[in-house]
Amino acid sequence: MPPPIDPATPPMQLLARFGPESEPAPAPSLEESMAYVRGLSSSHYENFHVLSSLVPVDLRDDFAAVYAFCRWADDLGDETGDTDEARARSLSLLGWWRQQLQGCFAWAMRSDGNSPIAQGVDQGSSPTPRVEPNGPTHPVFIALAETVRRHGSGGGEHQSGGAGPLTITPFDRLIQAFELDQTLHHYQTWDQLLHYCTLSADPVGRIVLALAGYADTPENAQLYAMSDATCTALQLTNH
């Protein structure tokens, strides 16, 4: 039996087990994957606790999965080194991360009911089913697929009725930002910097709005604009 996934282990050290060149192995269970992303969200220093009491209880696992996605992407982009070879490796790893993301969304949105995630695996079920072949094998995406199943467009009924508003776009934009970081370090104009923030900061607020049930629609345009402005301001202040 594979050892438990220690959330205190840096993501780069887990690449040997879950990375693009790792040996084929049984995927972690949903229960194991959720325990990992919960632990990761509380084991790393941040400016604020990701799963604070301000987060609704029924969304905390979703926040943990989203945080784990961002944390891994950040490390894949930042923790390989500062040489040209290291930056090339980061670009390769981020490309692999995007492929995993695309597979996660495709798997979670399946409508044929053949995946455990599509069948609505209960986190409290025992024993927890393992993800079927061709489904996510990385613990972050096993956990994130459950979030996509519950909140994604086309992925079932949202709590307020209708298809959920979560899409792949903000996740992909975050990866684009980390890719830009490998080749571009200074921005010549304010507009260029603001565009970078639309990739590196604004998607986080958009994901939070989607998890809360607010789709990116004309009637929510002002809400999304305020979220973008807040996220951009936080990004600029942080740097």
PDB file of C-alpha atoms in Angstrom:
ATOM      1  CA  MET A   1       0.000   0.000   0.000  1.00  0.00           C
ATOM      2  CA  PRO A   2       1.402   3.439  -0.933  1.00  0.00           C
ATOM      3  CA  PRO A   3       2.327   5.657   2.023  1.00  0.00           C
ATOM      4  CA  PRO A   4      -0.020   8.491   3.012  1.00  0.00           C
ATOM      5  CA  ILE A   5       0.458  11.766   1.158  1.00  0.00           C
ATOM      6  CA  ASP A   6       2.119  14.163   3.567  1.00  0.00           C
ATOM      7  CA  PRO A   7       0.857  17.726   2.942  1.00  0.00           C
ATOM      8  CA  ALA A   8       4.022  19.050   4.593  1.00  0.00           C
ATOM      9  CA  THR A   9       6.113  17.605   1.747  1.00  0.00           C
ATOM     10  CA  PRO A  10       6.840  20.312  -0.858  1.00  0.00           C
ATOM     11  CA  PRO A  11       5.022  19.660  -4.151  1.00  0.00           C
ATOM     12  CA  MET A  12       8.314  19.479  -6.062  1.00  0.00           C
ATOM     13  CA  GLN A  13       9.350  16.531  -3.908  1.00  0.00           C
ATOM     14  CA  LEU A  14       6.078  14.767  -4.709  1.00  0.00           C
ATOM     15  CA  LEU A  15       6.735  14.897  -8.454  1.00  0.00           C
ATOM     16  CA  ALA A  16       8.576  11.581  -8.186  1.00  0.00           C
ATOM     17  CA  ARG A  17       5.290  10.021  -7.087  1.00  0.00           C
ATOM     18  CA  PHE A  18       2.694  12.088  -8.943  1.00  0.00           C
ATOM     19  CA  GLY A  19       4.612  13.903 -11.689  1.00  0.00           C
ATOM     20  CA  PRO A  20       4.722  13.402 -15.459  1.00  0.00           C
ATOM     21  CA  GLU A  21       7.601  10.926 -15.222  1.00  0.00           C
ATOM     22  CA  SER A  22       6.379   8.962 -12.202  1.00  0.00           C
ATOM     23  CA  GLU A  23       5.822   5.230 -12.369  1.00  0.00           C
ATOM     24  CA  PRO A  24       2.208   4.104 -12.917  1.00  0.00           C
ATOM     25  CA  ALA A  25       0.528   3.427  -9.592  1.00  0.00           C
ATOM     26  CA  PRO A  26      -3.002   3.165  -8.200  1.00  0.00           C
ATOM     27  CA  ALA A  27      -4.606   6.576  -7.858  1.00  0.00           C
ATOM     28  CA  PRO A  28      -5.237   7.860  -4.350  1.00  0.00           C
ATOM     29  CA  SER A  29      -8.810   7.562  -3.170  1.00  0.00           C
ATOM     30  CA  LEU A  30     -11.074  10.584  -2.993  1.00  0.00           C
ATOM     31  CA  GLU A  31     -10.859  10.415   0.790  1.00  0.00           C
ATOM     32  CA  GLU A  32      -7.036  10.417   0.675  1.00  0.00           C
ATOM     33  CA  SER A  33      -6.994  13.226  -1.867  1.00  0.00           C
ATOM     34  CA  MET A  34      -9.357  15.393   0.156  1.00  0.00           C
ATOM     35  CA  ALA A  35      -7.270  14.840   3.282  1.00  0.00           C
ATOM     36  CA  TYR A  36      -4.201  15.952   1.334  1.00  0.00           C
ATOM     37  CA  VAL A  37      -5.673  19.204  -0.017  1.00  0.00           C
ATOM     38  CA  ARG A  38      -7.177  20.049   3.374  1.00  0.00           C
ATOM     39  CA  GLY A  39      -3.813  19.521   5.002  1.00  0.00           C
ATOM     40  CA  LEU A  40      -1.980  21.473   2.317  1.00  0.00           C
ATOM     41  CA  SER A  41      -4.284  24.457   2.747  1.00  0.00           C
ATOM     42  CA  SER A  42      -3.472  24.662   6.450  1.00  0.00           C
ATOM     43  CA  SER A  43       0.200  23.660   6.441  1.00  0.00           C
ATOM     44  CA  HIS A  44       1.710  26.468   4.359  1.00  0.00           C
ATOM     45  CA  TYR A  45       2.235  30.062   5.453  1.00  0.00           C
ATOM     46  CA  GLU A  46      -0.116  32.529   3.785  1.00  0.00           C
ATOM     47  CA  ASN A  47      -1.204  36.091   4.489  1.00  0.00           C
ATOM     48  CA  PHE A  48      -4.487  34.659   5.771  1.00  0.00           C
ATOM     49  CA  HIS A  49      -5.820  31.219   6.616  1.00  0.00           C
ATOM     50  CA  VAL A  50      -7.354  29.762   3.462  1.00  0.00           C
ATOM     51  CA  LEU A  51     -10.046  27.870   5.364  1.00  0.00           C
ATOM     52  CA  SER A  52     -10.959  30.525   7.901  1.00  0.00           C
ATOM     53  CA  SER A  53     -14.337  30.723   9.603  1.00  0.00           C
ATOM     54  CA  LEU A  54     -15.342  33.253   6.928  1.00  0.00           C
ATOM     55  CA  VAL A  55     -15.574  30.421   4.386  1.00  0.00           C
ATOM     56  CA  PRO A  56     -18.961  28.653   4.428  1.00  0.00           C
ATOM     57  CA  VAL A  57     -18.619  25.122   5.766  1.00  0.00           C
ATOM     58  CA  ASP A  58     -20.082  23.564   2.622  1.00  0.00           C
ATOM     59  CA  LEU A  59     -17.445  25.291   0.463  1.00  0.00           C
ATOM     60  CA  ARG A  60     -14.340  24.589   2.526  1.00  0.00           C
ATOM     61  CA  ASP A  61     -13.357  21.440   0.652  1.00  0.00           C
ATOM     62  CA  ASP A  62     -13.804  23.336  -2.618  1.00  0.00           C
ATOM     63  CA  PHE A  63     -11.562  26.151  -1.362  1.00  0.00           C
ATOM     64  CA  ALA A  64      -8.990  23.578  -0.266  1.00  0.00           C
ATOM     65  CA  ALA A  65      -8.967  21.930  -3.703  1.00  0.00           C
ATOM     66  CA  VAL A  66      -8.645  25.278  -5.482  1.00  0.00           C
ATOM     67  CA  TYR A  67      -5.849  26.362  -3.138  1.00  0.00           C
ATOM     68  CA  ALA A  68      -3.994  23.095  -3.768  1.00  0.00           C
ATOM     69  CA  PHE A  69      -4.268  23.635  -7.531  1.00  0.00           C
ATOM     70  CA  CYS A  70      -2.817  27.150  -7.173  1.00  0.00           C
ATOM     71  CA  ARG A  71      -0.096  26.089  -4.738  1.00  0.00           C
ATOM     72  CA  TRP A  72       1.126  23.333  -7.047  1.00  0.00           C
ATOM     73  CA  ALA A  73       1.039  25.606 -10.103  1.00  0.00           C
ATOM     74  CA  ASP A  74       2.949  28.279  -8.189  1.00  0.00           C
ATOM     75  CA  ASP A  75       5.657  25.833  -7.132  1.00  0.00           C
ATOM     76  CA  LEU A  76       5.943  24.330 -10.617  1.00  0.00           C
ATOM     77  CA  GLY A  77       6.611  27.834 -11.878  1.00  0.00           C
ATOM     78  CA  ASP A  78       8.848  29.104  -9.065  1.00  0.00           C
ATOM     79  CA  GLU A  79      10.729  26.211  -7.504  1.00  0.00           C
ATOM     80  CA  THR A  80      12.814  24.793 -10.368  1.00  0.00           C
ATOM     81  CA  GLY A  81      15.538  27.449 -10.214  1.00  0.00           C
ATOM     82  CA  ASP A  82      16.492  30.651 -12.015  1.00  0.00           C
ATOM     83  CA  THR A  83      18.545  29.331 -14.943  1.00  0.00           C
ATOM     84  CA  ASP A  84      17.338  29.089 -18.527  1.00  0.00           C
ATOM     85  CA  GLU A  85      17.231  25.316 -18.141  1.00  0.00           C
ATOM     86  CA  ALA A  86      15.148  25.623 -14.976  1.00  0.00           C
ATOM     87  CA  ARG A  87      12.686  27.991 -16.629  1.00  0.00           C
ATOM     88  CA  ALA A  88      12.344  25.582 -19.549  1.00  0.00           C
ATOM     89  CA  ARG A  89      11.580  22.819 -17.056  1.00  0.00           C
ATOM     90  CA  SER A  90       8.954  25.016 -15.396  1.00  0.00           C
ATOM     91  CA  LEU A  91       7.279  25.626 -18.758  1.00  0.00           C
ATOM     92  CA  SER A  92       7.241  21.888 -19.397  1.00  0.00           C
ATOM     93  CA  LEU A  93       5.770  21.152 -15.966  1.00  0.00           C
ATOM     94  CA  LEU A  94       3.140  23.876 -16.355  1.00  0.00           C
ATOM     95  CA  GLY A  95       2.183  22.386 -19.718  1.00  0.00           C
ATOM     96  CA  TRP A  96       1.729  19.039 -17.997  1.00  0.00           C
ATOM     97  CA  TRP A  97      -0.323  20.745 -15.249  1.00  0.00           C
ATOM     98  CA  ARG A  98      -2.610  22.229 -17.916  1.00  0.00           C
ATOM     99  CA  GLN A  99      -3.121  18.782 -19.444  1.00  0.00           C
ATOM    100  CA  GLN A 100      -4.049  17.441 -16.019  1.00  0.00           C
ATOM    101  CA  LEU A 101      -6.496  20.334 -15.571  1.00  0.00           C
ATOM    102  CA  GLN A 102      -8.145  19.683 -18.929  1.00  0.00           C
ATOM    103  CA  GLY A 103      -8.460  15.993 -18.135  1.00  0.00           C
ATOM    104  CA  CYS A 104      -9.927  16.802 -14.730  1.00  0.00           C
ATOM    105  CA  PHE A 105     -12.668  18.995 -16.187  1.00  0.00           C
ATOM    106  CA  ALA A 106     -13.439  16.537 -18.982  1.00  0.00           C
ATOM    107  CA  TRP A 107     -13.688  13.666 -16.501  1.00  0.00           C
ATOM    108  CA  ALA A 108     -15.804  15.528 -13.963  1.00  0.00           C
ATOM    109  CA  MET A 109     -18.238  16.751 -16.623  1.00  0.00           C
ATOM    110  CA  ARG A 110     -18.919  13.324 -18.073  1.00  0.00           C
ATOM    111  CA  SER A 111     -22.636  12.763 -18.326  1.00  0.00           C
ATOM    112  CA  ASP A 112     -22.602   8.991 -18.779  1.00  0.00           C
ATOM    113  CA  GLY A 113     -22.314   8.394 -15.043  1.00  0.00           C
ATOM    114  CA  ASN A 114     -19.392   5.992 -15.397  1.00  0.00           C
ATOM    115  CA  SER A 115     -16.915   7.844 -13.223  1.00  0.00           C
ATOM    116  CA  PRO A 116     -17.054   7.641  -9.427  1.00  0.00           C
ATOM    117  CA  ILE A 117     -16.954  11.423  -9.342  1.00  0.00           C
ATOM    118  CA  ALA A 118     -19.888  11.705 -11.761  1.00  0.00           C
ATOM    119  CA  GLN A 119     -21.776   9.295  -9.518  1.00  0.00           C
ATOM    120  CA  GLY A 120     -21.347  11.685  -6.597  1.00  0.00           C
ATOM    121  CA  VAL A 121     -19.040   9.754  -4.302  1.00  0.00           C
ATOM    122  CA  ASP A 122     -19.822  10.679  -0.723  1.00  0.00           C
ATOM    123  CA  GLN A 123     -16.751  11.886   1.175  1.00  0.00           C
ATOM    124  CA  GLY A 124     -17.972   9.935   4.150  1.00  0.00           C
ATOM    125  CA  SER A 125     -18.521   6.636   2.338  1.00  0.00           C
ATOM    126  CA  SER A 126     -16.470   3.652   3.436  1.00  0.00           C
ATOM    127  CA  PRO A 127     -14.544   2.245   1.777  1.00  0.00           C
ATOM    128  CA  THR A 128     -13.933   5.198  -0.549  1.00  0.00           C
ATOM    129  CA  PRO A 129     -13.921   4.072  -4.216  1.00  0.00           C
ATOM    130  CA  ARG A 130     -10.776   4.647  -6.195  1.00  0.00           C
ATOM    131  CA  VAL A 131     -10.882   6.720  -9.359  1.00  0.00           C
ATOM    132  CA  GLU A 132     -11.357   4.584 -12.450  1.00  0.00           C
ATOM    133  CA  PRO A 133      -8.766   4.280 -15.259  1.00  0.00           C
ATOM    134  CA  ASN A 134      -8.530   7.399 -17.441  1.00  0.00           C
ATOM    135  CA  GLY A 135      -9.722   9.580 -14.581  1.00  0.00           C
ATOM    136  CA  PRO A 136      -7.487  11.896 -12.525  1.00  0.00           C
ATOM    137  CA  THR A 137      -4.600  10.189 -10.765  1.00  0.00           C
ATOM    138  CA  HIS A 138      -3.096  13.244  -9.069  1.00  0.00           C
ATOM    139  CA  PRO A 139      -4.599  13.929  -5.615  1.00  0.00           C
ATOM    140  CA  VAL A 140      -5.140  17.619  -6.385  1.00  0.00           C
ATOM    141  CA  PHE A 141      -7.198  16.837  -9.471  1.00  0.00           C
ATOM    142  CA  ILE A 142      -9.087  13.994  -7.833  1.00  0.00           C
ATOM    143  CA  ALA A 143     -10.207  16.527  -5.213  1.00  0.00           C
ATOM    144  CA  LEU A 144     -10.746  19.323  -7.737  1.00  0.00           C
ATOM    145  CA  ALA A 145     -12.845  17.076  -9.965  1.00  0.00           C
ATOM    146  CA  GLU A 146     -15.361  16.769  -7.146  1.00  0.00           C
ATOM    147  CA  THR A 147     -15.543  20.566  -6.994  1.00  0.00           C
ATOM    148  CA  VAL A 148     -16.023  20.737 -10.762  1.00  0.00           C
ATOM    149  CA  ARG A 149     -18.730  18.085 -10.597  1.00  0.00           C
ATOM    150  CA  ARG A 150     -20.645  20.100  -8.015  1.00  0.00           C
ATOM    151  CA  HIS A 151     -20.087  23.594  -9.391  1.00  0.00           C
ATOM    152  CA  GLY A 152     -19.039  23.261 -13.035  1.00  0.00           C
ATOM    153  CA  SER A 153     -20.963  24.337 -16.118  1.00  0.00           C
ATOM    154  CA  GLY A 154     -22.710  21.296 -17.481  1.00  0.00           C
ATOM    155  CA  GLY A 155     -21.720  19.349 -14.397  1.00  0.00           C
ATOM    156  CA  GLY A 156     -25.104  18.866 -12.803  1.00  0.00           C
ATOM    157  CA  GLU A 157     -27.509  21.104 -10.940  1.00  0.00           C
ATOM    158  CA  HIS A 158     -26.126  23.943  -8.880  1.00  0.00           C
ATOM    159  CA  GLN A 159     -27.643  24.566  -5.473  1.00  0.00           C
ATOM    160  CA  SER A 160     -29.519  27.567  -6.854  1.00  0.00           C
ATOM    161  CA  GLY A 161     -30.792  25.600  -9.845  1.00  0.00           C
ATOM    162  CA  GLY A 162     -29.333  25.176 -13.318  1.00  0.00           C
ATOM    163  CA  ALA A 163     -25.816  24.347 -14.401  1.00  0.00           C
ATOM    164  CA  GLY A 164     -23.062  25.507 -12.089  1.00  0.00           C
ATOM    165  CA  PRO A 165     -21.012  28.556 -13.084  1.00  0.00           C
ATOM    166  CA  LEU A 166     -17.473  27.184 -12.581  1.00  0.00           C
ATOM    167  CA  THR A 167     -15.471  26.954 -15.820  1.00  0.00           C
ATOM    168  CA  ILE A 168     -11.924  25.964 -16.726  1.00  0.00           C
ATOM    169  CA  THR A 169     -11.046  29.480 -17.945  1.00  0.00           C
ATOM    170  CA  PRO A 170      -9.856  31.092 -14.678  1.00  0.00           C
ATOM    171  CA  PHE A 171      -7.740  28.049 -13.840  1.00  0.00           C
ATOM    172  CA  ASP A 172      -6.096  28.155 -17.262  1.00  0.00           C
ATOM    173  CA  ARG A 173      -5.442  31.877 -16.923  1.00  0.00           C
ATOM    174  CA  LEU A 174      -3.555  31.268 -13.695  1.00  0.00           C
ATOM    175  CA  ILE A 175      -1.336  28.785 -15.518  1.00  0.00           C
ATOM    176  CA  GLN A 176      -0.804  31.374 -18.269  1.00  0.00           C
ATOM    177  CA  ALA A 177       0.431  33.829 -15.631  1.00  0.00           C
ATOM    178  CA  PHE A 178       2.948  31.337 -14.281  1.00  0.00           C
ATOM    179  CA  GLU A 179       4.105  30.680 -17.843  1.00  0.00           C
ATOM    180  CA  LEU A 180       4.582  34.407 -18.425  1.00  0.00           C
ATOM    181  CA  ASP A 181       6.703  34.565 -15.282  1.00  0.00           C
ATOM    182  CA  GLN A 182       9.260  32.326 -16.980  1.00  0.00           C
ATOM    183  CA  THR A 183       9.944  34.754 -19.824  1.00  0.00           C
ATOM    184  CA  LEU A 184       8.777  38.216 -18.752  1.00  0.00           C
ATOM    185  CA  HIS A 185       9.893  39.885 -15.537  1.00  0.00           C
ATOM    186  CA  HIS A 186       9.353  43.597 -16.156  1.00  0.00           C
ATOM    187  CA  TYR A 187       6.414  45.426 -17.706  1.00  0.00           C
ATOM    188  CA  GLN A 188       6.963  48.606 -19.684  1.00  0.00           C
ATOM    189  CA  THR A 189       3.483  50.086 -19.364  1.00  0.00           C
ATOM    190  CA  TRP A 190       0.681  50.214 -16.822  1.00  0.00           C
ATOM    191  CA  ASP A 191      -1.677  48.513 -19.268  1.00  0.00           C
ATOM    192  CA  GLN A 192       0.727  45.600 -19.652  1.00  0.00           C
ATOM    193  CA  LEU A 193       0.896  45.196 -15.889  1.00  0.00           C
ATOM    194  CA  LEU A 194      -2.889  45.341 -15.563  1.00  0.00           C
ATOM    195  CA  HIS A 195      -3.198  42.683 -18.261  1.00  0.00           C
ATOM    196  CA  TYR A 196      -0.843  40.474 -16.272  1.00  0.00           C
ATOM    197  CA  CYS A 197      -3.124  40.916 -13.250  1.00  0.00           C
ATOM    198  CA  THR A 198      -6.079  39.651 -15.309  1.00  0.00           C
ATOM    199  CA  LEU A 199      -4.159  36.375 -15.497  1.00  0.00           C
ATOM    200  CA  SER A 200      -2.386  36.224 -12.147  1.00  0.00           C
ATOM    201  CA  ALA A 201      -4.921  37.724  -9.721  1.00  0.00           C
ATOM    202  CA  ASP A 202      -8.420  38.273 -11.097  1.00  0.00           C
ATOM    203  CA  PRO A 203      -9.087  34.558 -11.801  1.00  0.00           C
ATOM    204  CA  VAL A 204      -8.954  33.784  -8.075  1.00  0.00           C
ATOM    205  CA  GLY A 205     -11.857  36.112  -7.331  1.00  0.00           C
ATOM    206  CA  ARG A 206     -13.766  34.741 -10.299  1.00  0.00           C
ATOM    207  CA  ILE A 207     -13.362  31.202  -9.005  1.00  0.00           C
ATOM    208  CA  VAL A 208     -14.647  32.283  -5.587  1.00  0.00           C
ATOM    209  CA  LEU A 209     -17.679  33.957  -7.177  1.00  0.00           C
ATOM    210  CA  ALA A 210     -18.407  30.818  -9.193  1.00  0.00           C
ATOM    211  CA  LEU A 211     -18.194  28.631  -6.092  1.00  0.00           C
ATOM    212  CA  ALA A 212     -20.636  31.007  -4.409  1.00  0.00           C
ATOM    213  CA  GLY A 213     -23.050  30.486  -7.298  1.00  0.00           C
ATOM    214  CA  TYR A 214     -22.529  33.686  -9.294  1.00  0.00           C
ATOM    215  CA  ALA A 215     -22.032  33.069 -13.009  1.00  0.00           C
ATOM    216  CA  ASP A 216     -20.163  35.484 -15.272  1.00  0.00           C
ATOM    217  CA  THR A 217     -23.327  36.888 -16.850  1.00  0.00           C
ATOM    218  CA  PRO A 218     -24.480  40.419 -17.750  1.00  0.00           C
ATOM    219  CA  GLU A 219     -26.558  40.697 -14.587  1.00  0.00           C
ATOM    220  CA  ASN A 220     -23.449  39.933 -12.512  1.00  0.00           C
ATOM    221  CA  ALA A 221     -21.120  42.185 -14.525  1.00  0.00           C
ATOM    222  CA  GLN A 222     -20.732  44.757 -11.748  1.00  0.00           C
ATOM    223  CA  LEU A 223     -20.009  42.054  -9.185  1.00  0.00           C
ATOM    224  CA  TYR A 224     -17.290  40.576 -11.394  1.00  0.00           C
ATOM    225  CA  ALA A 225     -15.844  44.022 -12.102  1.00  0.00           C
ATOM    226  CA  MET A 226     -15.588  44.753  -8.373  1.00  0.00           C
ATOM    227  CA  SER A 227     -13.959  41.381  -7.795  1.00  0.00           C
ATOM    228  CA  ASP A 228     -11.413  42.003 -10.567  1.00  0.00           C
ATOM    229  CA  ALA A 229     -10.590  45.445  -9.183  1.00  0.00           C
ATOM    230  CA  THR A 230     -10.116  44.057  -5.671  1.00  0.00           C
ATOM    231  CA  CYS A 231      -7.896  41.193  -6.822  1.00  0.00           C
ATOM    232  CA  THR A 232      -5.785  43.482  -9.005  1.00  0.00           C
ATOM    233  CA  ALA A 233      -5.375  45.934  -6.124  1.00  0.00           C
ATOM    234  CA  LEU A 234      -4.264  43.143  -3.800  1.00  0.00           C
ATOM    235  CA  GLN A 235      -1.772  41.881  -6.373  1.00  0.00           C
ATOM    236  CA  LEU A 236      -0.272  45.329  -6.916  1.00  0.00           C
ATOM    237  CA  THR A 237      -0.129  46.015  -3.181  1.00  0.00           C
ATOM    238  CA  ASN A 238       1.554  42.676  -2.526  1.00  0.00           C
ATOM    239  CA  HIS A 239       4.340  43.513  -4.953  1.00  0.00           C
TER     240      HIS A 239
END
